[in-house]
Coordinates of C-alpha atoms in Angstrom, one line a residue:
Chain C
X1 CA -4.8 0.9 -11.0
X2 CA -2.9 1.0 -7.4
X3 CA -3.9 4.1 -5.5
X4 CA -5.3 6.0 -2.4
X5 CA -9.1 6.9 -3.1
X6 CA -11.4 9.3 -1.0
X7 CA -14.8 10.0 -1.4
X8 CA -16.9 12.2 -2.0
X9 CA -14.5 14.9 -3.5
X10 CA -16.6 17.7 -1.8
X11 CA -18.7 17.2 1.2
X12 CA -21.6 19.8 2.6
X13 CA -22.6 19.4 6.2
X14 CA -24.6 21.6 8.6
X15 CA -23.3 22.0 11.4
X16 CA -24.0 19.2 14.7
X17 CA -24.3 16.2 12.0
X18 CA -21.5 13.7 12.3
X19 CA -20.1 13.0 8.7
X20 CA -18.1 9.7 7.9
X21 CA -15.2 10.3 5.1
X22 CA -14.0 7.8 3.2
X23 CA -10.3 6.3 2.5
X24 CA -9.6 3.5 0.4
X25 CA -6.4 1.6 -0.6
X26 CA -5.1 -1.0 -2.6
X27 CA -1.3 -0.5 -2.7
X28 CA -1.0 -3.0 0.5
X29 CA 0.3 -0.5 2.4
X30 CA 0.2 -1.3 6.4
X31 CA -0.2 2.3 7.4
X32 CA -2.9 4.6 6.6
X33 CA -3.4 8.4 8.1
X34 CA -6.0 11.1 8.4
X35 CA -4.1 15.1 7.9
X36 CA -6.1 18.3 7.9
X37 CA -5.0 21.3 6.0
X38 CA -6.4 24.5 6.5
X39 CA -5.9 27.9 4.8
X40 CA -2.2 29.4 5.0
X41 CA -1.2 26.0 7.8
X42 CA 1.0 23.3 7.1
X43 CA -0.6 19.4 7.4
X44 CA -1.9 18.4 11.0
X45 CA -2.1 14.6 11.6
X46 CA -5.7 13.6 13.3
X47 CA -4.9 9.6 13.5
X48 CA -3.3 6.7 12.4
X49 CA -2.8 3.2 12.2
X50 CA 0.1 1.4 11.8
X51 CA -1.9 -2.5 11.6
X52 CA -5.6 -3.5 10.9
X53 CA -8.0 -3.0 14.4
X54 CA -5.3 -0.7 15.8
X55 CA -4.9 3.5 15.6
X56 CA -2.9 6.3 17.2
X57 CA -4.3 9.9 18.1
X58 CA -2.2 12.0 16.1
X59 CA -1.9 16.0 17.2
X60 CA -5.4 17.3 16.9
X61 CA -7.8 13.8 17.5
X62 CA -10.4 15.9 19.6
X63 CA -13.0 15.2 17.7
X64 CA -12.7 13.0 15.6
X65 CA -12.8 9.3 15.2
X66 CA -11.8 6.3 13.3
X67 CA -11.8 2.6 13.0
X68 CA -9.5 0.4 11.3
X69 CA -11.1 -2.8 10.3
X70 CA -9.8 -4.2 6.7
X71 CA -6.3 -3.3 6.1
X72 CA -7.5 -1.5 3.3
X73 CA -9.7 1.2 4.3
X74 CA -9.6 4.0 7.2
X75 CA -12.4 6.0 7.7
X76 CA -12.5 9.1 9.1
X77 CA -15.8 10.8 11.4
X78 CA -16.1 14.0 12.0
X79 CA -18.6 14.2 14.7
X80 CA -20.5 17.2 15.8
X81 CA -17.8 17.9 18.9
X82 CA -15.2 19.1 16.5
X83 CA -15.2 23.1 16.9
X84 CA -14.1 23.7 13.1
X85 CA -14.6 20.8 11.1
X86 CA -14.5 22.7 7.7
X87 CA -11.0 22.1 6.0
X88 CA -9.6 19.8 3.5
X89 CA -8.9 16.5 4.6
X90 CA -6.5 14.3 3.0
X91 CA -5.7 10.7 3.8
X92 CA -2.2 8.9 3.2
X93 CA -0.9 5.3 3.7
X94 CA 2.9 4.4 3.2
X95 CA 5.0 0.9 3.8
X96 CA 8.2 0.6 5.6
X97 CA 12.0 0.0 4.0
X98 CA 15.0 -0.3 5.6
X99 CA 13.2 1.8 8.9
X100 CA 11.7 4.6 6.6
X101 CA 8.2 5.1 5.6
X102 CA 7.0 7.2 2.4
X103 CA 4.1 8.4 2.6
X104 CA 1.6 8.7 0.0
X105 CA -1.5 11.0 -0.4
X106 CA -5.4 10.5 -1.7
X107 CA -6.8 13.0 -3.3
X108 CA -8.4 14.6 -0.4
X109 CA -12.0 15.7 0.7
X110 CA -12.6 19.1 1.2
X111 CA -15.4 19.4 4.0
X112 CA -18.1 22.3 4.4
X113 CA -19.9 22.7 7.5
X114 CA -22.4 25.5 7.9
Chain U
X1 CA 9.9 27.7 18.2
X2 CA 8.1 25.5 15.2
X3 CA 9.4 22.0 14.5
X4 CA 9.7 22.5 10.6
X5 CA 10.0 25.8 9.5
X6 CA 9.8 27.5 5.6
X7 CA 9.7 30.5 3.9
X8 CA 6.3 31.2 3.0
X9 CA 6.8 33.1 0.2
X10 CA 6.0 33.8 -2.8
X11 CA 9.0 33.0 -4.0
X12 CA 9.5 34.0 -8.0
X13 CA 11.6 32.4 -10.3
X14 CA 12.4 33.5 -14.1
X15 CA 11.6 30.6 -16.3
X16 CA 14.9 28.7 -17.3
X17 CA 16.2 29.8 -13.9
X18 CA 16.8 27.8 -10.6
X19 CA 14.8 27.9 -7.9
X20 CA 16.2 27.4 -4.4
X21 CA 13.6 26.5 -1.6
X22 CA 14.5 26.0 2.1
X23 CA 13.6 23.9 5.8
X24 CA 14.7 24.1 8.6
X25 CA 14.1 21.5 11.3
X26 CA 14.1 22.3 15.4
X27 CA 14.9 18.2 16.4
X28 CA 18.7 17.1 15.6
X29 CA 17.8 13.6 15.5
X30 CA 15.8 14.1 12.5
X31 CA 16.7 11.2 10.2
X32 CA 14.1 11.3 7.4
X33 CA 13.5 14.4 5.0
X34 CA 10.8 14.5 2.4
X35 CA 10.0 17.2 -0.4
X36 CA 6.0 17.3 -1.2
X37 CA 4.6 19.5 -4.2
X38 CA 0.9 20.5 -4.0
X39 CA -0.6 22.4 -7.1
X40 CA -3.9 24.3 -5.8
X41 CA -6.6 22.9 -4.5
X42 CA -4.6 19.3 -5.3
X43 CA -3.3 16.9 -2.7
X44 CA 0.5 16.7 -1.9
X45 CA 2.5 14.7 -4.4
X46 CA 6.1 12.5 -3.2
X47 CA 9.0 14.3 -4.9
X48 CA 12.0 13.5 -3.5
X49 CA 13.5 11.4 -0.1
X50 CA 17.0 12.4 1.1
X51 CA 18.1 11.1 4.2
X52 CA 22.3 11.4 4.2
X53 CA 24.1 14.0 4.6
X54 CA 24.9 15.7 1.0
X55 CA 23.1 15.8 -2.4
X56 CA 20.8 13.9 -4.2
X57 CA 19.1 15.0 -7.7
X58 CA 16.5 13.5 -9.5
X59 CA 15.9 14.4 -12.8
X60 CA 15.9 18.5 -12.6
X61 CA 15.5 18.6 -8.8
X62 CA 18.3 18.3 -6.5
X63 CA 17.5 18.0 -2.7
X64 CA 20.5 18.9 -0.1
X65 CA 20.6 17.9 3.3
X66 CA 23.1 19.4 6.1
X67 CA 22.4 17.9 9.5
X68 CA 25.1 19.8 11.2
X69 CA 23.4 23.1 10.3
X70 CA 19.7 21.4 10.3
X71 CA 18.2 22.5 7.0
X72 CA 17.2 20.3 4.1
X73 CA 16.5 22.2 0.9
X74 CA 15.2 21.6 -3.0
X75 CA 16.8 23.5 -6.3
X76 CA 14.6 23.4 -9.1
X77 CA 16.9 23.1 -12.4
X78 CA 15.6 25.0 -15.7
X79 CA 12.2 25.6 -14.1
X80 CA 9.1 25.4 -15.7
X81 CA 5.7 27.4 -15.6
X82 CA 4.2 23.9 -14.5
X83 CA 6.9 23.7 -11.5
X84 CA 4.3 26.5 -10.0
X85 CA 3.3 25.2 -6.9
X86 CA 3.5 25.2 -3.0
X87 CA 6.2 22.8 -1.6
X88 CA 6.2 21.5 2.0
X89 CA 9.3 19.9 3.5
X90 CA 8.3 16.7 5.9
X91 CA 10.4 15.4 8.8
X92 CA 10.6 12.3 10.2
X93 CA 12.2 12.3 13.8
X94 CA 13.8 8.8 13.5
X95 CA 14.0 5.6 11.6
X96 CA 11.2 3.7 11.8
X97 CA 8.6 6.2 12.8
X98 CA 5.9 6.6 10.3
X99 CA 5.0 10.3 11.7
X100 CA 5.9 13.2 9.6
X101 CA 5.5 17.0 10.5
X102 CA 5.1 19.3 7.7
X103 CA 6.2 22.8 7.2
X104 CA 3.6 25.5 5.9
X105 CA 5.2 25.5 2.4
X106 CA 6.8 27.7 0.2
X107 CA 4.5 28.6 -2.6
X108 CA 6.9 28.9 -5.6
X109 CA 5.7 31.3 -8.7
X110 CA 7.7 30.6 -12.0
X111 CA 7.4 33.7 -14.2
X112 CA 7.3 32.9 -18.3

């Protein structure tokens, strides 16, 4: 089955851990991102990397960070600097035709920080 | 002024009927335009591409794209309860970027 898996579905955290989410995908897409989405608010791009070992800060990177190492996984941590870390976080990957890239979406992980 | 901008809604739609959901985009050099459905509490799901000027349909869904005026929109033909669902419009600002920025969605209600 090809696809974009995250993990864990739901995630508790109290508040000044540093959590590490988890993307995974096997479609052998070259580009992978990290979105937030929070109540009532469009998507917000944190990162994202277009090629293994190397990543972009996207609109709203302060605090967060990420590592690219296999082409098929991106990680995402949410380390204790990030003011409001709860949301749900949703990670995509797409491949480029003819100068266009689609993306596709995980299922997402929705993060609770108390 | 936002970048991609959407009716928030609710919109309501008689079943059977035809719903008509709308973007606007602030950048004229906008080249890619992408429809995204996202059920509750679900990720966003691909449902259509359009990146000419005019229509394209898929199935029951038509997308339109007017560059001149800036707005990119998605009819719903015959619509269904399950087409209930919030739909986010997603711009790309030119060929071979791989960013997108979304619009807030459009949360569409299809009444039985």
């Amino acid at each position: 089955d090809g696809g974009i898996t995250q993990s864990p579905k739901y995630l508790f955290r109290k508040e000044g851990q540093n959590v590490t989410l988890s993307c995974e995908q096997n479609l052998n897409h070259d580009a992978m991102y990290w979105y937030r989405q929070d109540p009532g608010q469009g998507l917000r791009l944190i990162y994202y990397s277009q090629i293994v070992n190397d990543f972009q800060k996207g609109d709203i990177a302060e605090g967060y960070s990420v590592s690219r190492e296999k082409k098929e996984s991106f990680p995402l941590t949410v380390t204790s600097a990030q003011k409001n870390p709860t949301a749900f976080y949703l990670c995509a990957s797409s491949f480029e035709r003819q100068g266009v890239y689609e993306q596709y979406f995980g299922p997402g992980t929705r993060l609770t920080v108390t | 002024q936002k970048e991609v901008e959407q009716n928030s809604g609710p919109l309501s739609v008689p079943e059977g009927a035809i719903a008509s959901l709308n973007c606007t985009y602030s950048d004229r050099g906008s080249q890619s335009f992408f429809w995204y459905r996202q059920y509750s509490g679900k990720s966003p799901e691909l449902i259509m591409s359009i990146y000419s000027n005019g229509d394209k349909e898929d199935g029951r869904f038509t997308a339109q794209l007017n560059k001149a005026s800036q707005y990119v929109s998605l009819l719903i033909r015959d619509s269904q309860p399950s087409d209930s669902a919030t739909y986010l419009c997603a711009v790309t600002p030119n060929f071979g970027n791989e960013k997108l920025t979304f619009g807030t969605g459009t949360r569409l209600t299809i009444i039985p």
